[in-house]
Coordinates of C-alpha atoms in Angstrom, one line a residue:
M1 CA 109.8 91.3 98.2
V2 CA 112.6 92.3 95.8
K3 CA 115.9 93.8 97.0
V4 CA 117.7 95.6 94.2
G5 CA 121.2 96.9 94.1
G6 CA 121.6 100.6 93.6
S7 CA 124.3 99.9 91.0
L8 CA 122.2 97.9 88.6
G9 CA 121.9 100.9 86.3
D10 CA 120.3 100.1 82.9
D11 CA 119.4 96.6 84.2
M12 CA 116.9 98.2 86.6
S13 CA 114.3 98.6 83.9
R14 CA 114.2 94.8 83.5
A15 CA 113.5 94.3 87.1
C16 CA 110.8 97.0 87.0
A17 CA 109.1 95.2 84.1
D18 CA 109.0 92.0 86.1
I19 CA 107.6 93.9 89.1
R20 CA 104.9 95.3 86.8
D21 CA 104.0 91.7 85.6
L22 CA 103.8 90.5 89.2
V23 CA 101.5 93.3 90.2
L24 CA 99.3 92.6 87.2
E25 CA 99.0 89.0 88.4
G26 CA 97.8 90.3 91.8
C27 CA 101.0 89.8 93.7
P28 CA 101.8 92.5 96.4
V29 CA 105.4 93.6 95.9
V30 CA 107.8 95.7 98.1
V31 CA 111.1 96.9 96.6
V32 CA 114.1 97.5 98.9
H33 CA 117.3 99.2 97.6
G34 CA 120.6 100.4 99.0
G35 CA 122.9 103.0 97.3
G36 CA 126.4 102.8 98.7
A37 CA 128.1 103.2 95.4
E38 CA 126.0 106.3 94.4
S39 CA 126.5 107.8 97.8
D40 CA 130.3 107.3 97.4
R41 CA 130.2 109.2 94.1
L42 CA 128.2 112.0 95.7
A43 CA 130.7 112.1 98.6
A44 CA 133.6 112.5 96.2
E45 CA 131.7 115.3 94.4
L46 CA 131.4 117.1 97.8
G47 CA 135.1 116.6 98.6
R48 CA 134.4 114.0 101.2
T49 CA 136.5 110.8 101.6
T50 CA 134.7 107.5 102.1
R51 CA 136.4 105.9 105.2
Y52 CA 136.1 102.4 106.7
L53 CA 136.4 100.9 110.2
T54 CA 138.1 97.6 110.9
S55 CA 137.0 96.0 114.2
T56 CA 139.2 93.9 116.4
N57 CA 137.8 90.7 114.9
G58 CA 138.7 91.9 111.4
R59 CA 135.2 93.0 110.2
R60 CA 135.3 96.0 107.9
S61 CA 132.4 98.5 107.7
R62 CA 131.7 102.0 106.6
Y63 CA 132.7 104.8 109.0
T64 CA 129.4 106.7 109.2
D65 CA 130.3 110.1 110.7
A66 CA 127.9 113.0 110.3
D67 CA 129.2 113.9 106.8
A68 CA 129.1 110.2 105.7
L69 CA 125.5 109.8 106.9
D70 CA 124.6 113.0 105.0
S71 CA 126.1 111.6 101.8
L72 CA 124.4 108.2 102.3
T73 CA 121.0 109.8 102.9
L74 CA 121.3 112.2 99.9
G75 CA 122.6 109.4 97.7
M76 CA 119.9 106.8 98.5
L77 CA 116.9 109.2 98.9
G78 CA 118.0 111.8 96.3
R79 CA 119.8 109.9 93.6
V80 CA 118.8 106.2 93.7
K81 CA 115.2 106.2 94.9
P82 CA 113.6 108.9 92.6
P83 CA 114.8 107.3 89.3
L84 CA 113.7 103.9 90.6
V85 CA 110.3 105.2 91.4
V86 CA 110.0 107.0 88.1
E87 CA 111.0 103.8 86.2
L88 CA 108.3 101.8 88.0
L89 CA 105.7 104.6 87.3
R90 CA 106.7 104.5 83.6
A91 CA 106.1 100.7 83.7
G92 CA 102.6 101.3 85.0
V93 CA 103.3 100.5 88.7
R94 CA 102.0 102.8 91.4
A95 CA 105.2 103.2 93.3
V96 CA 105.8 105.2 96.5
G97 CA 109.2 106.1 97.9
L98 CA 109.9 105.6 101.7
S99 CA 112.8 105.3 104.0
G100 CA 113.0 103.3 107.2
V101 CA 112.5 106.6 109.1
D102 CA 109.0 107.2 107.7
G103 CA 106.3 106.2 110.1
G104 CA 108.9 104.6 112.4
L105 CA 109.0 101.8 109.9
V106 CA 112.5 100.4 110.9
T107 CA 114.1 101.3 114.2
A108 CA 117.6 100.6 115.2
R109 CA 120.1 101.1 118.1
R110 CA 123.2 103.1 117.5
T111 CA 126.5 101.2 117.6
P112 CA 128.3 102.0 120.9
P113 CA 131.8 103.4 121.0
A114 CA 134.4 100.8 120.0
R115 CA 138.1 100.5 119.6
V116 CA 138.8 100.0 115.9
V117 CA 141.3 100.8 113.2
V118 CA 140.7 103.9 111.1
D119 CA 143.1 105.2 108.5
G120 CA 145.7 102.8 109.7
A121 CA 145.6 103.9 113.4
E122 CA 143.8 102.2 116.3
R123 CA 141.5 104.5 118.3
V124 CA 138.1 104.6 120.0
V125 CA 135.4 105.8 117.6
R126 CA 132.5 107.6 119.3
D127 CA 130.8 109.4 116.4
D128 CA 129.8 106.5 114.2
L129 CA 126.1 106.9 113.2
S130 CA 125.4 103.3 112.2
G131 CA 123.4 100.8 114.0
R132 CA 121.7 97.4 114.3
I133 CA 118.0 97.0 113.4
T134 CA 115.9 96.3 116.5
A135 CA 112.3 96.3 115.2
V136 CA 110.2 96.7 112.1
D137 CA 106.7 98.0 112.1
P138 CA 105.1 97.0 108.8
H139 CA 101.8 98.9 109.3
L140 CA 102.6 101.7 106.9
V141 CA 103.9 99.3 104.2
R142 CA 100.8 97.1 104.6
T143 CA 98.5 100.1 104.3
L144 CA 100.2 101.1 101.0
L145 CA 100.0 97.5 99.7
D146 CA 96.3 97.2 100.6
A147 CA 95.7 100.4 98.6
G148 CA 97.4 99.0 95.5
Y149 CA 100.8 100.7 95.8
V150 CA 104.3 99.3 95.6
P151 CA 106.5 100.7 98.4
V152 CA 110.1 101.5 97.4
V153 CA 112.0 101.4 100.7
S154 CA 115.6 102.0 101.8
P155 CA 117.7 102.9 104.8
P156 CA 118.2 105.0 106.9
A157 CA 116.5 103.5 110.0
L158 CA 115.5 105.5 113.1
D159 CA 117.0 105.5 116.5
P160 CA 114.5 107.5 118.6
E161 CA 117.3 109.1 120.6
A162 CA 120.2 109.4 118.0
G163 CA 118.0 110.1 114.9
P164 CA 118.6 108.5 111.5
L165 CA 121.2 105.8 111.4
N166 CA 123.0 103.9 108.6
V167 CA 121.9 100.2 108.6
D168 CA 122.8 97.5 106.1
A169 CA 120.3 97.4 103.2
D170 CA 120.4 93.6 102.9
R171 CA 119.6 93.1 106.6
F172 CA 117.0 95.8 106.2
A173 CA 115.3 93.8 103.3
A174 CA 115.5 90.5 105.3
R175 CA 114.0 92.0 108.4
L176 CA 111.2 93.7 106.5
A177 CA 110.4 90.5 104.6
V178 CA 110.1 88.6 107.8
A179 CA 107.9 91.3 109.4
L180 CA 105.6 91.2 106.4
S181 CA 105.4 87.4 106.4
A182 CA 106.6 87.6 102.8
D183 CA 106.5 84.4 100.7
W184 CA 109.5 85.5 98.6
L185 CA 112.7 87.5 99.1
V186 CA 114.6 87.9 95.8
V187 CA 117.9 89.6 96.2
L188 CA 119.3 90.9 93.0
S189 CA 123.0 91.7 92.6
N190 CA 125.7 91.9 89.9
V191 CA 126.7 88.3 90.2
P192 CA 124.9 85.1 89.3
G193 CA 124.6 84.1 93.0
L194 CA 127.1 82.5 95.4
L195 CA 130.1 81.2 93.4
R196 CA 132.6 78.6 94.5
D197 CA 135.1 80.5 92.2
P198 CA 134.5 84.2 91.9
D199 CA 136.0 84.2 88.5
D200 CA 133.9 81.3 87.2
P201 CA 130.1 82.0 86.7
A202 CA 129.7 78.2 86.1
S203 CA 130.7 77.5 89.7
L204 CA 127.3 78.7 91.0
V205 CA 126.1 77.1 94.2
A206 CA 122.5 76.3 93.4
E207 CA 121.3 75.6 97.0
V208 CA 122.5 76.7 100.4
P209 CA 121.1 74.7 103.3
C210 CA 120.6 77.2 106.1
D211 CA 121.7 74.8 108.8
D212 CA 125.1 74.7 107.1
L213 CA 125.3 78.4 106.3
A214 CA 128.6 78.8 108.2
D215 CA 130.2 76.3 105.8
Y216 CA 129.3 78.5 102.8
L217 CA 130.4 81.8 104.3
D218 CA 134.0 80.8 103.6
L219 CA 133.1 81.0 99.9
A220 CA 132.0 84.6 100.2
E221 CA 134.0 87.8 100.4
G222 CA 133.1 91.3 101.4
R223 CA 129.4 92.2 100.9
M224 CA 128.5 88.7 99.8
K225 CA 129.0 87.5 103.4
V226 CA 126.3 89.9 104.6
K227 CA 124.0 88.9 101.8
L228 CA 124.4 85.2 102.7
R229 CA 123.8 85.8 106.4
S230 CA 120.8 88.0 105.8
A231 CA 119.2 85.6 103.3
G232 CA 119.8 82.6 105.6
E233 CA 118.3 84.5 108.6
A234 CA 115.2 85.4 106.5
R235 CA 114.7 81.8 105.4
L236 CA 115.0 80.4 108.9
A237 CA 112.6 83.1 110.2
G238 CA 109.8 81.9 107.9
V239 CA 110.3 83.5 104.4
R240 CA 109.5 80.4 102.3
H241 CA 111.4 81.3 99.1
V242 CA 114.8 83.2 99.4
V243 CA 116.9 83.6 96.3
L244 CA 120.2 85.4 95.6
A245 CA 120.2 86.1 91.8
D246 CA 121.7 88.0 88.9
G247 CA 120.1 91.4 88.3
R248 CA 121.8 91.7 84.9
V249 CA 119.9 89.0 83.1
P250 CA 116.6 89.4 81.1
S251 CA 113.6 89.2 83.4
P252 CA 115.8 88.9 86.5
V253 CA 113.0 88.7 89.1
L254 CA 110.9 86.2 87.2
A255 CA 114.1 84.2 86.4
A256 CA 114.9 84.0 90.1
R257 CA 111.4 82.9 90.9
A258 CA 111.8 80.2 88.2
G259 CA 114.9 78.7 89.9
T260 CA 118.0 80.6 88.7
G261 CA 120.5 81.9 91.2
T262 CA 121.3 80.5 94.7
T263 CA 118.3 79.3 96.7
F264 CA 118.3 79.1 100.5
V265 CA 116.7 75.9 101.9
E266 CA 116.0 74.6 105.3
G267 CA 117.9 71.8 106.9
A268 CA 121.5 70.5 106.3
R269 CA 123.2 68.6 103.5

């Protein structure tokens, strides 16, 4: 499985070429993507402000009210997914676009009302349309893989009662990789991997022992913390090869499989 960032831009064609090569070798491939940055641009075009929640423990997340969910869905399914599918088709890959809602692929439970800080004021938020993944049904994806297609999958997920929900794309990729019993999870980003010094690419952490994951979370900031947790959880749940790698380099997927980036291993130091 390959998780690509929606902001890779021109570098996306390099990942698509690698995916073509893997498919030609007979490897089944699933592509997962997010699209927060593109969704934010779309929201700005629509005159909507991207807002964030800060929980009582200091965790910051996107405030997904109805307008924000609309922008996220339009951004991921309308602006990120179609160009990615087209790029794969041009590379000779039989790509098919899906969301977590399709076929009940990924289900989630809506986040309950909580006291948080929004726009500098503390209040109880009751209209947040985000959630936690509760289950993955890989049947639809397996059916497409068996027929020779490459599924291109993204949030939202489905809450049977609340409808579509915003869920984290890195957690989405990790849970899907586990459900499919994937051998590989390659997470491409705009950094070389986990860095001890964010300003020094040479400070790459080559291996993260999953039993010591908490020690490495202190090195991460923002979205990188979620990527680390998701990658570690996938490795501990049985995905044999989990790598966080740079999507900007030539042949990024093949390079990650060859050992570049940060690899997640079992055990402790």
